[in-house]
DNA sequence: AAGGTTCCTG
DNA sequence: CAGGAACCTT
């Protein structure tokens, strides 16, 4: 119970001028570094970044133009020449931006036309902003406002966005390059951005927050990042080498291709061959380095389902195009190529084979490079690489989606052009050049869900239809695969995923997913900590892998059978090993009686919860453990404080889990109060705005708006019909307190609400005995 | 030091 | 709703 003694309260009110009021505390070193690392990785690791820029017609427009994967590959060969050759000594970033400029130049300021832009630029922008501070947007903007001695100054066509992008990217890089060996930029621009203007306000804020630990983390992060960078450079060299070889091959193929196409072209001009015309123009476009922002836009705005459909259509079209380069009638389709252009068909076959072989090599090599790297190298900064592969496996197993051929085509046609499109957020940052097929995998699932009925009896079906009573089949299989849950959970807005990894875009808003959000998110806790209890590391994880996994990943990826079986809507009769959604519901109903339950009270009323286990997230658990065992009593564990540490201290878990589960209940009530008071303040102010002058006019009835809002929150299904009258009284008192305080102008005091809290906490009423029963929910809701 | 509370953020 | 940080009380 909070101390609401008046003197103490006074001192609290005066002393506790919280420095964090209205202040965004972004000492989130981990996330900042993660973001930086992501950015750097992208720019440094990705010569393909330039490829993105020059990879144009990912998907053809709706005007009927035929698509041809081969053409794109050929164009990419051109692109490499365009991108790499003219700037042998330029930095990657410079090339990247140069390409952007070329593409955007002269036309509209199409922000989305470039590979770095569309979603990518947003990512970068976000990163930079969050690196500094969200409260001072000037910091993000300031570099651009200054006169920049850009090496592209001469180019009048360069618009603001491009300079901004450049500055942002380089700003990120600068932040990363603590090691002198990584000099990714060196022109005058950096010097201008370099002195990071730290506003007094921000430095004040920064000083207020603890810095010790972030520094610790920074050091290890820096070491890891720089080590990683070296590896990446080496890999990049190798990959570049390969790509150059590929370029040569492709160029040769391209020449052959042109010859054939030109000959057939001249023979068939009378047909007004669309595909050939468009192809020629496309080639011209590619050579001119024009922007094809439109197709990029189309891509980025495609639904996952549409995306897949598009990709498939492309594949079909490509095959058709290759089978009948002459655009025969349907009847002659079969024999046409043979009879009229056996040579053409032969060449097409040869080209296909060679391309497939070449692409296979590239894919294999890339995958091999990454799979050979142990995930533990960069546990925190770079999440493990096994994930994409696991997803591959799951995908191949469940859907048999990609033949090698198709995968190659996806690789070449869809993914490479924009690896950081809207799905870039989902993927592991370090997998940009390796997990190309991932977006398709994920989208495949989503498209299955959204576009068509769920596969009968499939995992999706069971989870989708009855997520709270999932079958054993689901859970066992989920246990077999280390990382199935995000895939499974995708239809629910990836509820099990890390918050930062939510899928952007339209596919989030299906009604079902909205309905399920609340439940599923509350399941997150269950799905995680418990797994650690019984399967500290699933057998599929060698220890090194588990260590490499960030806690959040483990949290989101692991589930197990008991978790799922306990999610039954009417559980609560059996001894729970943690807090279930029903406990949440119960707690909410209890809030109608008590706003400030003591921890002892919570323990007695949630006696059916085994307090030796916890649904608390592994991270919390880890933090608890760390707090207990840290010599310095730091509140947060360093990066190395991970699964190993947890496993090493399993015997301490009883106490820790106990504490954690209680504090989770406490946290729930804290959250309830927060909502409650926010509503009160809101309605009090609204009443004032509505001209209410006397508290007498403020009353709370069961059909007033405020009550409905509260009831909606704590009794969503409205299946608890015994909301006590006392709650209405307390709510009315609270509302009037807020009203009076605001009228009196007390809300200028930062801690003006404390006085109200003091009043309200005395108004708790006794919680009925029935709430002590493990079956209280049934009894309460079904009488 | 530990537990609890609030504020803020995602 | 959870995580995290700061602050308060005991």
Coordinates of C-alpha atoms (C1' of nucleotides) in Angstrom, one line a residue, chain A residues 20-22 24 134 599 659 670 673 757, chain B:
Chain A
X20 CA 10.9 12.1 -16.5
X21 CA 7.6 13.7 -16.9
X22 CA 7.1 14.3 -20.5
X24 CA 11.4 10.6 -23.6
X134 CA 12.5 12.1 -30.4
X599 CA 0.4 -8.0 -2.6
X659 CA 8.2 -12.5 -6.8
X670 CA -1.1 -0.4 -11.7
X673 CA -5.4 2.4 -12.2
X757 CA -4.8 9.0 -5.5
Chain B
dA1 C1' 17.8 -3.2 -0.1
dA2 C1' 13.4 -4.4 -1.4
dG3 C1' 9.0 -3.7 -2.6
dG4 C1' 5.8 -0.6 -4.5
dT5 C1' 4.1 3.4 -7.3
dT6 C1' 3.9 6.4 -11.1
dC7 C1' 5.1 8.0 -15.6
dC8 C1' 6.4 7.0 -20.2
dT9 C1' 6.8 4.3 -24.2
dG10 C1' 5.9 0.7 -27.4

